[in-house]
Short mmCIF file of C-alpha atoms and ligand atoms in Angstrom, two decimals:
data_model
loop_
_atom_site.label_atom_id
_atom_site.label_comp_id
_atom_site.label_asym_id
_atom_site.label_seq_id
_atom_site.Cartn_x
_atom_site.Cartn_y
_atom_site.Cartn_z
CA MET Z 747 -11.03 80.41 38.58
CA ARG Z 748 -10.69 78.39 41.69
CA GLY Z 749 -7.14 77.41 42.51
CA ASP Z 750 -6.00 73.87 42.39
CA GLY Z 751 -8.77 71.75 43.85
CA SER Z 752 -9.50 74.09 46.73
CA ASP Z 753 -11.77 77.11 46.67
CA LEU Z 754 -8.97 79.67 46.85
CA ARG Z 755 -8.72 82.39 44.25
CA VAL Z 756 -5.15 82.43 43.00
CA LEU Z 757 -3.38 85.20 41.08
CA ILE Z 758 -0.10 84.35 39.41
CA ILE Z 759 2.09 87.42 38.95
CA VAL Z 760 4.91 87.23 36.42
CA PRO Z 761 7.32 90.18 36.36
CA ALA Z 762 8.75 90.48 32.87
CA TRP Z 763 11.24 92.86 31.41
CA ASN Z 764 12.34 92.28 27.82
CA GLU Z 765 11.57 88.57 27.92
CA GLN Z 766 10.08 88.20 24.44
CA ASP Z 767 11.89 84.92 23.80
CA SER Z 768 10.65 83.09 26.87
CA ILE Z 769 7.43 84.77 27.97
CA ALA Z 770 5.04 82.91 25.68
CA ALA Z 771 6.38 79.48 26.67
CA THR Z 772 6.34 80.42 30.36
CA VAL Z 773 2.74 81.66 30.19
CA THR Z 774 1.59 78.58 28.30
CA GLU Z 775 3.32 76.25 30.76
CA ILE Z 776 1.85 77.98 33.80
CA ARG Z 777 -1.62 77.89 32.29
CA THR Z 778 -1.38 74.18 31.60
CA CYS Z 779 -0.20 73.46 35.14
CA LEU Z 780 -2.73 75.69 36.90
CA PRO Z 781 -5.60 76.20 34.45
CA THR Z 782 -7.89 77.59 37.14
CA ALA Z 783 -5.67 80.40 38.39
CA ASP Z 784 -5.59 83.92 36.97
CA LEU Z 785 -2.37 85.01 35.33
CA LEU Z 786 -1.10 88.57 35.34
CA VAL Z 787 2.09 89.44 33.49
CA VAL Z 788 3.52 92.76 34.64
CA ASP Z 789 5.35 94.15 31.63
CA ASP Z 790 7.90 96.49 33.14
CA GLY Z 791 8.41 98.98 30.35
CA SER Z 792 9.76 96.38 27.93
CA THR Z 793 11.09 97.69 24.66
CA ASP Z 794 10.69 94.41 22.82
CA ARG Z 795 7.61 92.30 21.98
CA THR Z 796 6.99 91.03 25.51
CA TYR Z 797 3.54 92.61 25.63
CA GLU Z 798 2.32 91.11 22.36
CA ARG Z 799 3.69 87.65 23.06
CA ALA Z 800 2.27 87.53 26.57
CA THR Z 801 -1.21 88.61 25.48
CA GLY Z 802 -0.90 86.26 22.54
CA ALA Z 803 -0.26 83.37 24.90
CA GLY Z 804 -3.44 84.25 26.78
CA ALA Z 805 -2.12 86.19 29.76
CA ILE Z 806 -3.60 89.39 31.09
CA VAL Z 807 -0.85 91.97 30.74
CA CYS Z 808 -0.42 95.05 32.85
CA SER Z 809 2.04 97.54 31.37
CA LEU Z 810 4.07 99.89 33.49
CA PRO Z 811 4.83 103.21 31.79
CA TYR Z 812 8.59 102.81 32.41
CA ASN Z 813 10.98 100.35 34.00
CA LEU Z 814 10.54 100.15 37.76
CA GLY Z 815 12.45 96.96 38.50
CA VAL Z 816 11.12 93.72 39.94
CA GLY Z 817 10.01 95.46 43.15
CA GLY Z 818 7.77 97.92 41.34
CA ALA Z 819 6.33 95.26 39.09
CA MET Z 820 5.58 92.97 42.03
CA ARG Z 821 4.02 95.68 44.15
CA THR Z 822 1.73 96.47 41.22
CA GLY Z 823 0.72 92.82 41.14
CA TYR Z 824 0.20 92.58 44.89
CA ARG Z 825 -1.95 95.68 44.89
CA HIS Z 826 -4.06 94.24 42.14
CA ALA Z 827 -4.40 91.03 44.16
CA LEU Z 828 -5.36 92.99 47.27
CA ARG Z 829 -7.99 95.10 45.54
CA GLU Z 830 -9.49 92.23 43.59
CA GLY Z 831 -9.74 90.11 46.71
CA TYR Z 832 -7.46 87.24 45.75
CA ASP Z 833 -6.65 84.75 48.49
CA VAL Z 834 -3.26 83.74 47.15
CA ALA Z 835 -0.62 85.52 45.06
CA VAL Z 836 2.12 83.62 43.27
CA GLN Z 837 5.36 85.19 42.07
CA ILE Z 838 7.17 83.39 39.30
CA ASP Z 839 9.94 84.43 36.89
CA ALA Z 840 9.27 85.04 33.22
CA ASP Z 841 12.54 83.49 32.05
CA GLY Z 842 11.33 79.92 32.53
CA GLN Z 843 13.71 79.08 35.38
CA HIS Z 844 10.87 78.29 37.75
CA ASP Z 845 8.98 75.11 37.07
CA PRO Z 846 5.25 75.73 37.67
CA ARG Z 847 4.75 72.03 38.37
CA PHE Z 848 6.07 72.75 41.88
CA LEU Z 849 3.28 75.25 42.45
CA PRO Z 850 0.69 72.84 43.91
CA ARG Z 851 3.31 71.79 46.47
CA LEU Z 852 4.02 75.40 47.38
CA LEU Z 853 0.31 76.21 47.64
CA GLU Z 854 -0.21 73.24 49.94
CA ARG Z 855 2.23 74.65 52.48
CA LEU Z 856 0.20 77.85 52.81
CA ASP Z 857 -1.81 76.12 55.52
CA ALA Z 858 1.27 76.36 57.73
CA ALA Z 859 2.81 79.68 56.67
CA ASP Z 860 1.98 83.06 55.15
CA VAL Z 861 4.83 83.04 52.64
CA VAL Z 862 6.22 79.91 50.99
CA ILE Z 863 9.47 80.13 49.02
CA GLY Z 864 10.41 77.69 46.28
CA ALA Z 865 14.03 77.21 47.30
CA ARG Z 866 17.16 75.80 45.72
CA PHE Z 867 20.00 74.25 47.73
CA ALA Z 868 17.58 72.61 50.15
CA ASP Z 869 18.84 69.12 49.23
CA LYS Z 870 22.45 68.04 48.91
CA ASP Z 871 21.90 66.69 45.39
CA ASP Z 872 20.43 69.88 43.95
CA PRO Z 873 21.77 70.12 40.39
CA TYR Z 874 21.63 73.91 40.46
CA LYS Z 875 25.18 75.03 41.25
CA VAL Z 876 26.42 78.49 42.15
CA ARG Z 877 30.04 79.10 43.12
CA GLY Z 878 32.36 81.81 44.39
CA PRO Z 879 31.34 85.15 45.89
CA ARG Z 880 27.80 84.80 44.60
CA ARG Z 881 27.43 81.56 46.52
CA TRP Z 882 28.93 83.09 49.69
CA ALA Z 883 26.47 85.94 49.44
CA MET Z 884 23.56 83.52 49.10
CA VAL Z 885 24.75 81.45 52.09
CA MET Z 886 25.18 84.53 54.25
CA LEU Z 887 21.79 85.95 53.29
CA ALA Z 888 20.11 82.61 53.94
CA ALA Z 889 21.76 82.24 57.36
CA VAL Z 890 20.78 85.70 58.54
CA LEU Z 891 17.24 85.54 57.19
CA SER Z 892 16.69 82.11 58.70
CA ARG Z 893 17.28 83.70 62.08
CA VAL Z 894 15.04 86.68 61.31
CA ALA Z 895 12.22 84.43 60.09
CA LYS Z 896 12.91 81.71 62.66
CA ALA Z 897 12.73 79.03 59.97
CA ARG Z 898 15.24 77.14 57.87
CA LEU Z 899 15.68 79.05 54.61
CA THR Z 900 18.30 78.03 52.06
CA ASP Z 901 17.52 80.32 49.13
CA VAL Z 902 16.21 83.74 50.05
CA THR Z 903 17.03 85.31 46.68
CA SER Z 904 14.56 83.02 44.96
CA GLY Z 905 11.87 84.90 43.07
CA PHE Z 906 9.59 81.89 43.27
CA ARG Z 907 7.09 82.25 46.10
CA VAL Z 908 3.46 82.17 47.09
CA SER Z 909 1.77 84.43 49.63
CA ASN Z 910 -1.57 84.33 51.36
CA ARG Z 911 -3.88 87.26 51.87
CA ARG Z 912 -2.14 88.42 54.99
CA ALA Z 913 1.23 88.61 53.21
CA ILE Z 914 -0.41 90.17 50.14
CA SER Z 915 -1.64 93.06 52.23
CA VAL Z 916 1.86 93.61 53.63
CA PHE Z 917 3.53 93.41 50.20
CA ALA Z 918 0.94 95.67 48.59
CA ALA Z 919 2.05 98.40 50.98
CA HIS Z 920 5.75 97.65 51.33
CA TYR Z 921 7.60 96.03 48.49
CA PRO Z 922 11.01 97.65 48.11
CA ALA Z 923 12.19 98.74 44.69
CA GLU Z 924 15.81 98.76 45.74
CA TYR Z 925 18.57 96.28 44.94
CA LEU Z 926 17.72 92.84 46.38
CA GLY Z 927 14.76 94.52 48.02
CA ASP Z 928 12.33 92.44 46.02
CA THR Z 929 13.66 89.22 47.53
CA VAL Z 930 15.72 89.75 50.67
CA GLU Z 931 14.26 92.88 52.18
CA SER Z 932 10.70 91.89 51.40
CA LEU Z 933 11.22 88.77 53.53
CA VAL Z 934 12.50 90.87 56.41
CA ILE Z 935 9.44 93.09 56.05
CA ALA Z 936 7.09 90.12 56.02
CA SER Z 937 8.68 88.66 59.17
CA ARG Z 938 8.58 91.99 60.94
CA ALA Z 939 4.91 92.34 60.03
CA GLY Z 940 4.26 89.04 61.73
CA CYS Z 941 4.05 86.78 58.69
CA THR Z 942 5.52 83.30 58.93
CA VAL Z 943 7.89 82.19 56.17
CA THR Z 944 8.75 78.67 55.11
CA GLN Z 945 10.23 76.95 52.08
CA VAL Z 946 9.68 74.02 49.78
CA PRO Z 947 12.66 72.50 47.94
CA VAL Z 948 12.48 72.98 44.18
CA THR Z 949 14.89 72.47 41.33
CA MET Z 950 15.37 75.39 38.97
CA ARG Z 951 16.20 75.21 35.31
CA ALA Z 952 18.76 77.06 33.24
CA ARG Z 953 17.56 80.22 31.57
CA ALA Z 954 15.32 79.53 28.58
CA ALA Z 955 16.63 82.55 26.68
CA GLY Z 956 18.55 85.76 27.17
CA THR Z 957 21.68 86.28 29.23
CA ALA Z 958 22.44 85.30 32.81
CA SER Z 959 24.33 87.56 35.16
CA GLN Z 960 27.55 85.64 35.85
CA SER Z 961 31.13 86.91 35.93
CA PRO Z 962 33.67 87.02 38.79
CA TYR Z 963 33.59 90.78 38.88
CA LYS Z 964 29.81 90.91 38.92
CA ALA Z 965 29.67 88.17 41.54
CA THR Z 966 31.93 90.16 43.88
CA LEU Z 967 29.87 93.27 43.36
CA TYR Z 968 26.82 91.15 44.09
CA LEU Z 969 28.31 89.99 47.40
CA PHE Z 970 29.10 93.54 48.40
CA ARG Z 971 25.67 94.89 47.50
CA ALA Z 972 24.02 91.94 49.21
CA VAL Z 973 25.78 92.78 52.48
CA VAL Z 974 24.72 96.43 52.20
CA ALA Z 975 21.15 95.53 51.29
CA LEU Z 976 20.92 93.06 54.16
CA LEU Z 977 22.29 95.48 56.75
CA LEU Z 978 19.93 98.19 55.55
CA ALA Z 979 16.98 95.82 55.66
CA LEU Z 980 17.82 94.80 59.21
CA VAL Z 981 18.29 98.27 60.66
CA ARG Z 982 15.48 100.03 58.84
CA ASP Z 983 12.61 101.43 60.77
CA TRP Z 984 9.07 100.35 59.98
CA PRO Z 985 6.84 101.43 58.43
CA ALA Z 986 9.24 103.05 56.00
CA GLN Z 987 9.23 106.79 55.69
CA PHE Z 988 9.15 106.75 51.91
CA ASP Z 989 6.36 104.23 51.63
CA ASP Z 990 3.10 105.79 50.69
CA GLY Z 991 1.84 102.77 48.87
CA VAL Z 992 -1.46 101.69 50.33
CA THR Z 993 -4.32 103.73 51.65
CA LYS Z 994 -7.33 102.60 53.60
CA ALA Z 995 -9.28 102.46 50.33
CA ASP Z 996 -7.01 99.72 49.00
CA THR Z 997 -7.81 97.33 51.81
CA GLN Z 998 -11.47 97.42 50.84
CA VAL Z 999 -12.02 94.89 48.09
CA ARG Z 1000 -13.86 96.31 45.10
CA PRO Z 1001 -17.48 95.19 45.22
CA ASP Z 1002 -17.36 94.19 41.56
CA ALA Z 1003 -14.14 92.21 42.03
CA ALA Z 1004 -14.10 89.04 40.01
CA GLY Z 1005 -14.88 86.71 42.91
CA GLY Z 1006 -17.98 88.55 44.12
CA PRO Z 1007 -18.50 89.93 47.59
CA ASP Z 1008 -18.08 86.55 49.24
CA ALA Z 1009 -14.43 86.61 48.27
CA ALA Z 1010 -13.87 89.84 50.13
CA HIS Z 1011 -12.50 89.74 53.63
CA PRO Z 1012 -11.91 93.30 54.67
CA ASP Z 1013 -12.08 92.23 58.29
CA ALA Z 1014 -9.60 89.38 58.04
CA PRO Z 1015 -6.88 89.61 60.69
CA GLY Z 1016 -3.64 91.14 59.55
CA THR Z 1017 -5.06 92.88 56.52
CA ASP Z 1018 -4.34 96.28 57.95
CA PRO Z 1019 -1.02 97.24 56.36
CA THR Z 1020 -0.55 100.05 58.83
CA GLU Z 1021 -0.31 97.57 61.67
CA VAL Z 1022 3.31 96.46 61.63
CA ARG Z 1023 4.81 94.67 64.58
CA ARG Z 1024 8.37 95.47 65.58
CA MET M 1448 36.50 148.26 54.02
CA ASN M 1449 38.62 145.71 52.22
CA ALA M 1450 37.96 143.89 48.97
CA SER M 1451 36.86 140.59 50.50
CA ALA M 1452 34.21 142.33 52.60
CA VAL M 1453 32.82 144.11 49.53
CA LEU M 1454 32.82 140.81 47.64
CA GLY M 1455 30.93 139.06 50.45
CA ILE M 1456 28.37 141.82 50.79
CA VAL M 1457 27.75 142.09 47.06
CA GLY M 1458 27.53 138.29 46.75
CA SER M 1459 25.05 137.77 49.53
CA ALA M 1460 22.96 140.75 48.48
CA THR M 1461 22.76 139.26 44.97
CA ILE M 1462 21.60 135.92 46.41
CA LEU M 1463 18.94 137.62 48.50
CA LEU M 1464 17.71 139.60 45.50
CA ALA M 1465 17.65 136.48 43.31
CA LEU M 1466 15.72 134.63 46.01
CA PHE M 1467 13.15 137.36 46.23
CA GLU M 1468 12.75 137.49 42.46
CA MET M 1469 12.44 133.70 42.16
CA MET M 1470 9.81 133.56 44.87
CA ARG M 1471 7.93 136.41 43.22
CA ARG M 1472 7.85 134.43 39.97
CA HIS M 1473 6.81 131.22 41.73
CA ARG M 1474 10.09 129.60 40.76
CA LEU M 1475 11.05 128.59 44.28
CA ARG M 1476 9.04 127.01 47.06
CA GLU M 1477 9.03 128.84 50.34
CA LYS M 1478 10.65 125.99 52.28
CA TYR M 1479 13.78 126.04 50.12
CA ALA M 1480 13.85 129.83 49.92
CA LEU M 1481 13.98 129.98 53.70
CA ILE M 1482 17.13 127.86 53.89
CA TRP M 1483 18.92 129.93 51.27
CA ALA M 1484 17.78 133.18 52.85
CA VAL M 1485 19.32 132.13 56.16
CA VAL M 1486 22.56 131.27 54.34
CA ALA M 1487 22.62 134.60 52.51
CA VAL M 1488 21.97 136.61 55.67
CA PHE M 1489 24.72 134.70 57.42
CA VAL M 1490 27.21 135.46 54.63
CA LEU M 1491 26.15 139.10 54.72
CA LEU M 1492 26.83 139.30 58.45
CA VAL M 1493 30.24 137.66 58.18
CA ALA M 1494 31.23 139.96 55.31
CA ALA M 1495 30.02 143.13 57.02
CA PHE M 1496 31.55 142.31 60.39
CA PRO M 1497 34.81 140.40 59.82
CA LEU M 1498 35.54 140.65 63.54
CA LEU M 1499 32.69 138.23 64.15
CA LEU M 1500 34.46 135.51 62.20
CA GLN M 1501 37.82 136.30 63.80
CA SER M 1502 36.55 136.15 67.35
CA VAL M 1503 34.64 132.88 66.77
CA ALA M 1504 37.72 131.34 65.13
CA HIS M 1505 39.86 132.54 68.00
CA ALA M 1506 37.45 131.12 70.57
CA LEU M 1507 37.56 127.75 68.81
CA GLY M 1508 41.33 127.84 68.61
CA ILE M 1509 41.50 128.06 64.82
CA GLN M 1510 44.60 129.93 63.57
CA VAL M 1511 43.32 131.10 60.19
CA PRO M 1512 39.74 132.42 60.38
CA ALA M 1513 39.18 131.64 56.69
CA ASN M 1514 39.52 127.94 57.51
CA LEU M 1515 36.51 128.19 59.77
CA LEU M 1516 34.60 129.80 56.92
CA PHE M 1517 35.54 127.04 54.47
CA PHE M 1518 34.74 124.36 56.98
CA ALA M 1519 31.33 125.81 57.79
CA ALA M 1520 30.58 126.32 54.10
CA SER M 1521 31.42 122.74 53.13
CA ILE M 1522 29.39 121.29 56.01
CA LEU M 1523 26.45 123.45 55.01
CA ILE M 1524 26.64 122.41 51.37
CA MET M 1525 26.85 118.76 52.41
CA VAL M 1526 23.77 119.03 54.59
CA LEU M 1527 21.81 120.79 51.87
CA THR M 1528 22.80 118.17 49.26
CA LEU M 1529 21.86 115.39 51.64
CA GLN M 1530 18.50 117.00 52.13
CA HIS M 1531 18.05 117.15 48.37
CA SER M 1532 18.93 113.47 48.03
CA SER M 1533 16.33 112.60 50.60
CA GLU M 1534 13.76 114.77 48.85
CA LEU M 1535 14.67 113.09 45.57
CA GLY M 1536 14.11 109.68 47.14
CA ARG M 1537 10.68 110.72 48.27
CA LEU M 1538 9.83 111.99 44.81
CA GLU M 1539 11.06 108.74 43.24
CA GLU M 1540 8.80 106.79 45.57
CA ARG M 1541 5.88 109.01 44.61
CA THR M 1542 6.45 108.63 40.87
CA ARG M 1543 6.82 104.90 41.39
CA THR M 1544 3.45 104.79 43.11
CA LEU M 1545 1.90 106.83 40.30
CA ALA M 1546 3.42 104.57 37.64
CA GLU M 1547 1.97 101.52 39.38
CA GLU M 1548 -1.43 103.16 39.65
CA ILE M 1549 -1.36 104.11 35.97
CA ALA M 1550 -0.56 100.53 35.01
CA LEU M 1551 -3.48 99.24 37.08
CA LEU M 1552 -5.86 101.85 35.68
CA ARG M 1553 -4.74 101.00 32.16
CA LEU M 1554 -5.43 97.36 32.92
CA ARG M 1555 -8.97 98.20 33.99
CA ILE M 1556 -9.58 100.27 30.88
CA GLU M 1557 -8.17 97.68 28.50
CA GLN M 1558 -9.79 94.77 30.35
CA PRO M 1559 -12.99 96.30 31.73
CA GLN M 1560 -14.43 92.88 32.60
CA GLY M 1561 -11.53 92.33 34.96
CA LEU M 1562 -9.64 89.09 34.85
CA ALA M 1563 -12.11 86.84 33.09
CA PRO M 1564 -12.02 83.13 33.87
CA SER M 1565 -9.01 81.73 32.12
CA SER M 1566 -11.03 79.07 30.31
CA SER M 1567 -12.96 81.70 28.34
CA THR M 1568 -9.86 83.53 27.19
CA THR M 1569 -8.00 80.51 25.93
CA GLN M 1570 -6.00 81.49 22.89
CA GLN M 1571 -3.26 79.83 20.97
CA PRO M 1572 0.20 81.33 21.33
CA ASP M 1573 0.37 83.73 18.42
CA ASP M 1574 2.96 86.42 18.03
CA GLU M 1575 1.45 88.61 15.39
CA HIS M 1576 -2.11 88.61 16.57
CA GLN M 1577 -2.07 91.69 18.81
CA ASP M 1578 -0.82 95.10 17.91
CA GLY M 1579 -1.04 96.28 21.49
CA ASP M 1580 0.55 99.50 22.59
CA GLY M 1581 2.62 97.95 25.36
N1 GTP X 438 9.50 93.84 36.21
C1 GTP X 438 10.78 93.61 36.03
N2 GTP X 438 11.17 92.38 35.94
C2 GTP X 438 12.48 92.15 35.75
C3 GTP X 438 13.44 93.18 35.66
N3 GTP X 438 14.66 92.59 35.50
C4 GTP X 438 14.43 91.27 35.50
N4 GTP X 438 13.11 91.02 35.64
C5 GTP X 438 12.41 89.73 35.68
O1 GTP X 438 12.77 89.07 36.86
C6 GTP X 438 12.90 87.70 36.63
C7 GTP X 438 14.26 87.22 37.05
O2 GTP X 438 15.23 87.92 36.35
P1 GTP X 438 16.63 87.30 36.04
O3 GTP X 438 17.39 88.31 35.23
O4 GTP X 438 16.45 85.95 35.45
O5 GTP X 438 17.27 87.22 37.47
P2 GTP X 438 17.76 85.94 38.24
O6 GTP X 438 16.92 84.76 37.91
O7 GTP X 438 17.87 86.32 39.67
O8 GTP X 438 19.26 85.75 37.73
P3 GTP X 438 19.84 84.95 36.46
O9 GTP X 438 18.73 84.19 35.83
O10 GTP X 438 20.90 84.07 37.03
O11 GTP X 438 20.40 86.00 35.57
C8 GTP X 438 12.56 87.49 35.15
O12 GTP X 438 11.21 87.12 35.06
C9 GTP X 438 12.80 88.84 34.54
O13 GTP X 438 11.97 89.10 33.44
C10 GTP X 438 12.99 94.52 35.75
O14 GTP X 438 13.72 95.48 35.67
N5 GTP X 438 11.65 94.67 35.92
MG1 MG X 439 16.47 84.13 36.13
#
């Protein structure tokens, strides 16, 4: 289970909520692209056959007792990664919009940053088009977060990203469950905790199945909520009062974790989630 | 003694009694009971000594003393509701943490060997092959 050519242990986390029509294809595709990485589907209280189809396709599935949203599902995954001593955690959508063939490129950039985002809109000729208020919201979020992270970011709402162990330990403790918290606010948190963020241009596909969230009314609401979420993320105090996610015990890798004791780095710098820089 | 004073005294006395009874039956935690007890005592005072309200209202330059009462009451209710919202948020965060922990524990029970190397778990995509409880 060594990740792509190097000796890193990679955990791919796929948040899935009622994705029975696309989950099997997504899992199969990821496993063909990265056969050496471990794959964890976090089934977020799905009421359809997501669980069966994901296990059927060969994924390990972790079922939440009820729907927590992407933030809850991802924090579950990051905690698992932290406890099992993974070096890299990958977040990728279950709906097939993210092409896992970009993953090796994202993983490569981890030598220069703690979090790497697979980003749309990085090139002028990106076929993925978003218009109207939704686009304005994305541009505004990207501009502000680029300043916070001190790096050029064009697509901060992308759910396609890889994190190293340092970022995993931050996300295992603080991964907001609120609106846009799973993408936008989590980046603010990572930057505040001293993680560096960068991006790799990717092209995303249309949804494989299910419905997309697009209508003028919804897009305007999205813009409004994005502004609120961004302002909140920027003014919030850290560590958050409501966060009681990670205890000291979580930062100690289980001795029987899959990679053996050599994979554990309890002393690695930045693995203390309580140490958050302002 | 006028009717409104009697009403206030009876009302606040009822709240105090109810508080005591709820605490006795373990229906109310002490920290919430304290807030309500302070409120009830305050209402009792205002009802028993209407001059208190009148003189405070006069000092603040409020023409109708009842307005001061309504204002204070609405502020108080707002603060208490806000406090409940905050408490609710904390509880939500706690249940979220518990839900995540349960999912991870369930994973360890269902997959005691942990995440086995992918190569040994290779299976063909097959919809009907698991009757899992997820
Ligand atoms: N765990 C969890 N995952 C969710 C939830 N809602 C959506 N997801 C997953 O998050 C990923 C992205 O969801 P989408 O609905 O495609 O969101 P999006 O890609 O930002 O937007 P569109 O594709 O344009 O609608 C998918 O893998 C979904 O299964 C949820 O409530 N819980
Ligand atoms: Mg999508």
